[in-house]
Tab-separated table of C-alpha atoms in Angstrom:
chain	number	residue	atom	x	y	z
A	1	MET	CA	116.340	86.685	-55.553
A	2	LEU	CA	117.565	89.828	-57.346
A	3	TYR	CA	117.853	88.029	-60.648
A	4	LEU	CA	114.334	86.607	-60.284
A	5	LYS	CA	113.019	90.197	-60.153
A	6	ILE	CA	115.120	91.198	-63.162
A	7	LYS	CA	113.997	88.026	-64.957
A	8	ARG	CA	110.332	88.955	-64.369
A	9	MET	CA	110.887	92.449	-65.759
A	10	ILE	CA	112.541	90.994	-68.866
A	11	ASP	CA	109.598	88.598	-69.279
A	12	VAL	CA	107.048	91.440	-69.145
A	13	VAL	CA	108.914	93.664	-71.612
A	14	MET	CA	109.684	90.887	-74.105
A	15	SER	CA	106.236	89.261	-73.979
A	16	PHE	CA	104.488	92.613	-74.501
A	17	ALA	CA	106.809	93.427	-77.408
A	18	GLY	CA	106.252	89.935	-78.799
A	19	ILE	CA	102.473	90.299	-78.791
A	20	VAL	CA	102.679	93.629	-80.640
A	21	LEU	CA	105.298	92.539	-83.208
A	22	LEU	CA	103.776	89.125	-83.868
A	23	LEU	CA	100.158	90.294	-84.133
A	24	PRO	CA	100.090	89.903	-87.974
A	25	LEU	CA	101.384	86.344	-87.649
A	26	PHE	CA	98.807	85.610	-84.953
A	27	LEU	CA	96.029	86.722	-87.286
A	28	VAL	CA	97.303	84.504	-90.114
A	29	LEU	CA	97.535	81.472	-87.790
A	30	ILE	CA	94.058	82.144	-86.353
A	31	ALA	CA	92.632	82.159	-89.873
A	32	ALA	CA	94.540	79.003	-90.817
A	33	VAL	CA	93.240	77.072	-87.803
A	34	LYS	CA	89.639	78.116	-88.454
A	35	ILE	CA	89.773	77.267	-92.165
A	36	ASP	CA	91.519	73.917	-91.657
A	37	SER	CA	89.169	72.296	-89.123
A	38	LYS	CA	86.104	72.809	-87.004
A	39	GLY	CA	86.510	73.930	-83.396
A	40	PRO	CA	88.042	76.704	-81.304
A	41	VAL	CA	91.231	78.504	-82.349
A	42	PHE	CA	92.917	78.051	-78.963
A	43	PHE	CA	93.564	74.926	-76.962
A	44	VAL	CA	93.386	75.461	-73.192
A	45	GLN	CA	94.922	72.904	-70.837
A	46	LYS	CA	95.539	72.689	-67.082
A	47	ARG	CA	99.264	72.739	-66.294
A	48	VAL	CA	101.449	72.880	-63.184
A	49	GLY	CA	102.968	76.261	-62.409
A	50	LYS	CA	105.247	77.726	-59.759
A	51	GLY	CA	104.740	76.075	-56.369
A	52	LYS	CA	102.676	73.360	-58.105
A	53	ARG	CA	99.756	75.751	-58.517
A	54	TYR	CA	97.586	75.077	-61.545
A	55	PHE	CA	97.093	77.482	-64.428
A	56	ASN	CA	95.554	77.272	-67.911
A	57	ILE	CA	98.138	77.195	-70.667
A	58	LEU	CA	97.252	78.529	-74.127
A	59	LYS	CA	98.195	76.987	-77.433
A	60	PHE	CA	96.889	77.161	-80.973
A	61	ARG	CA	94.722	74.095	-81.454
A	62	THR	CA	96.569	71.485	-83.531
A	63	MET	CA	94.357	68.457	-82.968
A	64	ARG	CA	90.781	67.527	-83.818
A	65	VAL	CA	88.067	68.350	-81.302
A	66	ASP	CA	87.333	64.636	-80.772
A	67	THR	CA	90.845	64.026	-79.367
A	68	PRO	CA	90.662	62.495	-75.834
A	69	LYS	CA	90.838	65.312	-73.297
A	70	GLU	CA	93.544	65.761	-70.640
A	71	CYS	CA	95.594	62.948	-72.097
A	72	PRO	CA	99.314	63.385	-72.826
A	73	THR	CA	100.152	62.879	-76.486
A	74	HIS	CA	102.440	59.939	-75.631
A	75	LEU	CA	99.482	58.012	-74.138
A	76	LEU	CA	97.351	58.347	-77.266
A	77	GLU	CA	97.157	55.402	-79.589
A	78	ASN	CA	98.508	56.681	-82.931
A	79	PRO	CA	98.508	60.420	-82.069
A	80	GLN	CA	99.112	61.317	-85.742
A	81	GLN	CA	95.498	60.466	-86.581
A	82	TYR	CA	94.286	63.338	-84.407
A	83	ILE	CA	96.619	66.077	-85.672
A	84	THR	CA	95.164	68.484	-88.258
A	85	ARG	CA	97.036	69.483	-91.440
A	86	VAL	CA	97.792	72.980	-90.188
A	87	GLY	CA	98.476	71.525	-86.725
A	88	ARG	CA	101.203	69.265	-88.137
A	89	ILE	CA	103.061	72.288	-89.483
A	90	MET	CA	102.602	74.336	-86.333
A	91	ARG	CA	103.790	71.507	-84.065
A	92	ARG	CA	106.866	70.923	-86.199
A	93	THR	CA	107.773	74.614	-86.146
A	94	SER	CA	106.561	75.217	-82.547
A	95	LEU	CA	104.240	77.963	-83.770
A	96	ASP	CA	101.439	76.387	-81.705
A	97	GLU	CA	103.275	77.564	-78.562
A	98	LEU	CA	103.126	81.276	-79.430
A	99	PRO	CA	99.916	82.052	-77.446
A	100	GLN	CA	101.942	81.276	-74.298
A	101	ILE	CA	103.399	84.753	-74.695
A	102	TRP	CA	100.174	85.801	-72.953
A	103	ASN	CA	100.877	83.323	-70.124
A	104	ILE	CA	104.270	84.942	-69.745
A	105	LEU	CA	102.856	88.471	-69.695
A	106	VAL	CA	100.329	87.699	-66.938
A	107	GLY	CA	102.896	85.872	-64.800
A	108	ASP	CA	101.936	82.194	-65.198
A	109	MET	CA	105.161	81.458	-67.051
A	110	SER	CA	108.617	82.790	-67.881
A	111	ILE	CA	110.413	82.845	-71.207
A	112	ILE	CA	113.056	80.440	-69.888
A	113	GLY	CA	112.331	77.701	-67.352
A	114	PRO	CA	111.209	74.067	-67.009
A	115	ARG	CA	108.347	73.291	-69.387
A	116	PRO	CA	105.075	73.167	-67.417
A	117	ALA	CA	103.948	69.619	-66.727
A	118	LEU	CA	100.397	68.402	-67.294
A	119	TRP	CA	98.459	68.235	-64.034
A	120	ASN	CA	98.392	64.423	-64.327
A	121	GLN	CA	102.087	63.864	-65.199
A	122	TYR	CA	102.674	62.679	-61.657
A	123	ASP	CA	105.999	60.977	-62.420
A	124	LEU	CA	107.537	64.157	-63.891
A	125	ILE	CA	106.196	66.349	-61.062
A	126	GLU	CA	107.572	63.977	-58.460
A	127	GLU	CA	110.990	63.866	-60.144
A	128	ARG	CA	111.128	67.663	-60.336
A	129	ASP	CA	110.452	67.906	-56.609
A	130	LYS	CA	113.843	66.277	-56.024
A	131	TYR	CA	115.575	69.176	-57.778
A	132	GLY	CA	113.412	72.139	-56.738
A	133	ALA	CA	112.250	72.553	-60.316
A	134	ASN	CA	108.615	73.025	-59.220
A	135	ASP	CA	109.575	76.125	-57.209
A	136	VAL	CA	110.193	78.414	-60.208
A	137	ARG	CA	107.944	79.714	-62.965
A	138	PRO	CA	107.749	77.209	-65.841
A	139	GLY	CA	109.065	78.397	-69.185
A	140	LEU	CA	108.313	78.605	-72.860
A	141	THR	CA	111.616	76.864	-73.358
A	142	GLY	CA	114.406	75.536	-71.138
A	143	LEU	CA	117.497	73.426	-70.815
A	144	ALA	CA	115.633	70.165	-71.409
A	145	GLN	CA	114.075	71.552	-74.599
A	146	ILE	CA	117.425	72.376	-76.203
A	147	SER	CA	118.901	69.071	-74.956
A	148	GLY	CA	116.484	66.643	-76.580
A	149	ARG	CA	112.887	67.795	-75.986
A	150	ASP	CA	110.477	64.904	-76.730
A	151	GLU	CA	113.284	62.364	-76.977
A	152	LEU	CA	114.297	62.667	-73.309
A	153	GLU	CA	113.084	60.300	-70.612
A	154	ILE	CA	111.343	61.627	-67.495
A	155	GLU	CA	114.321	61.305	-65.157
A	156	GLU	CA	116.638	63.113	-67.577
A	157	LYS	CA	114.152	65.932	-68.136
A	158	ALA	CA	113.827	66.475	-64.416
A	159	ARG	CA	117.593	66.372	-63.886
A	160	LEU	CA	118.124	69.015	-66.580
A	161	ASP	CA	115.355	71.155	-65.102
A	162	GLY	CA	117.128	70.962	-61.741
A	163	GLU	CA	120.432	71.863	-63.362
A	164	TYR	CA	118.800	74.956	-64.853
A	165	VAL	CA	117.335	76.062	-61.497
A	166	GLU	CA	120.698	75.607	-59.786
A	167	ASN	CA	122.562	77.664	-62.402
A	168	MET	CA	119.893	80.212	-63.337
A	169	SER	CA	121.434	83.489	-64.589
A	170	ILE	CA	121.008	86.103	-67.310
A	171	VAL	CA	123.924	84.545	-69.186
A	172	LEU	CA	122.376	81.070	-69.139
A	173	ASP	CA	118.916	82.419	-70.052
A	174	THR	CA	120.346	84.367	-73.031
A	175	LYS	CA	122.232	81.283	-74.186
A	176	LEU	CA	119.129	79.075	-73.965
A	177	PHE	CA	116.991	81.670	-75.750
A	178	PHE	CA	119.228	81.743	-78.845
A	179	LYS	CA	119.878	77.967	-78.774
A	180	THR	CA	116.101	77.456	-78.787
A	181	ILE	CA	115.719	79.540	-81.944
A	182	PHE	CA	118.413	77.415	-83.604
A	183	LYS	CA	116.779	74.172	-82.480
A	184	VAL	CA	113.320	75.266	-83.673
A	185	LEU	CA	114.695	76.162	-87.097
A	186	LYS	CA	116.295	72.688	-87.310
A	187	HIS	CA	113.142	70.958	-85.905
A	188	ASP	CA	115.381	69.074	-83.457
A	189	GLY	CA	113.852	66.758	-80.842
A	190	VAL	CA	110.252	66.898	-82.093
A	191	VAL	CA	108.835	63.372	-81.829
A	192	GLU	CA	105.069	62.860	-81.802
A	193	GLY	CA	104.359	60.432	-79.001
A	194	GLY	CA	107.653	61.174	-77.293
A	195	VAL	CA	110.245	58.399	-77.776
A	196	GLY	CA	111.843	58.870	-74.375
A	197	VAL	CA	108.513	59.051	-72.614
A	198	LEU	CA	107.323	55.905	-74.339
A	199	LYS	CA	110.352	54.060	-73.043
A	200	ARG	CA	109.666	55.365	-69.554
A	201	ASN	CA	106.027	54.270	-69.685
A	202	LYS	CA	106.617	50.899	-71.323
A	203	GLY	CA	105.416	48.114	-69.057
A	204	LYS	CA	103.260	50.349	-66.816
A	205	SER	CA	99.884	48.953	-65.876
A	206	ILE	CA	96.748	50.026	-67.682
A	207	GLY	CA	95.386	51.174	-64.347
A	208	ARG	CA	98.217	53.716	-63.973
A	209	GLU	CA	97.512	55.068	-67.462
A	210	ASN	CA	93.761	55.369	-66.765
A	211	ALA	CA	94.514	57.231	-63.540
A	212	ALA	CA	96.375	59.871	-65.581
A	213	LEU	CA	93.461	60.499	-67.945
């Protein structure tokens, strides 16, 4: 409990500093999104937060405005066709995630924690319940992200999220923070459509997929 309070203080200080220091980069990315394609700068999506309460996550928009709404990328047929030119660069470098610094500042998220599931990713939410991973603030990055990211299957993601919750500490958080920077620079684990998730969903009925839309 003590570390959770310290963790929240670290989140507030670092997210505020991040917004101030990265403001010039934010302005450049905002201009790039607007010039590249029609539509809003930010993409807002309902995600699952601490205690399975919903919140709206912020991202820079990387896909066309005619992309099917509330549908995970791995359920789209040929997701590449929807990604904009600037969006492709931002997704590869994870720059599209930067607006979530605001989500961290206001308390929806933490810097380190399980990545917030989409409201309709019922299989992931259910798996995380087994490990208590829905009982902490979701994070900008976490153990699953530095261990495979898009390439991991649902069960493995949930297991790693549970491992993080069980071993949460300032040492682990610091280690994951710097490992994330290294992974982002190498573009490790970024797979449009999610290889592991595709394996997990192979053979599911069309009715289950429609229920998730």
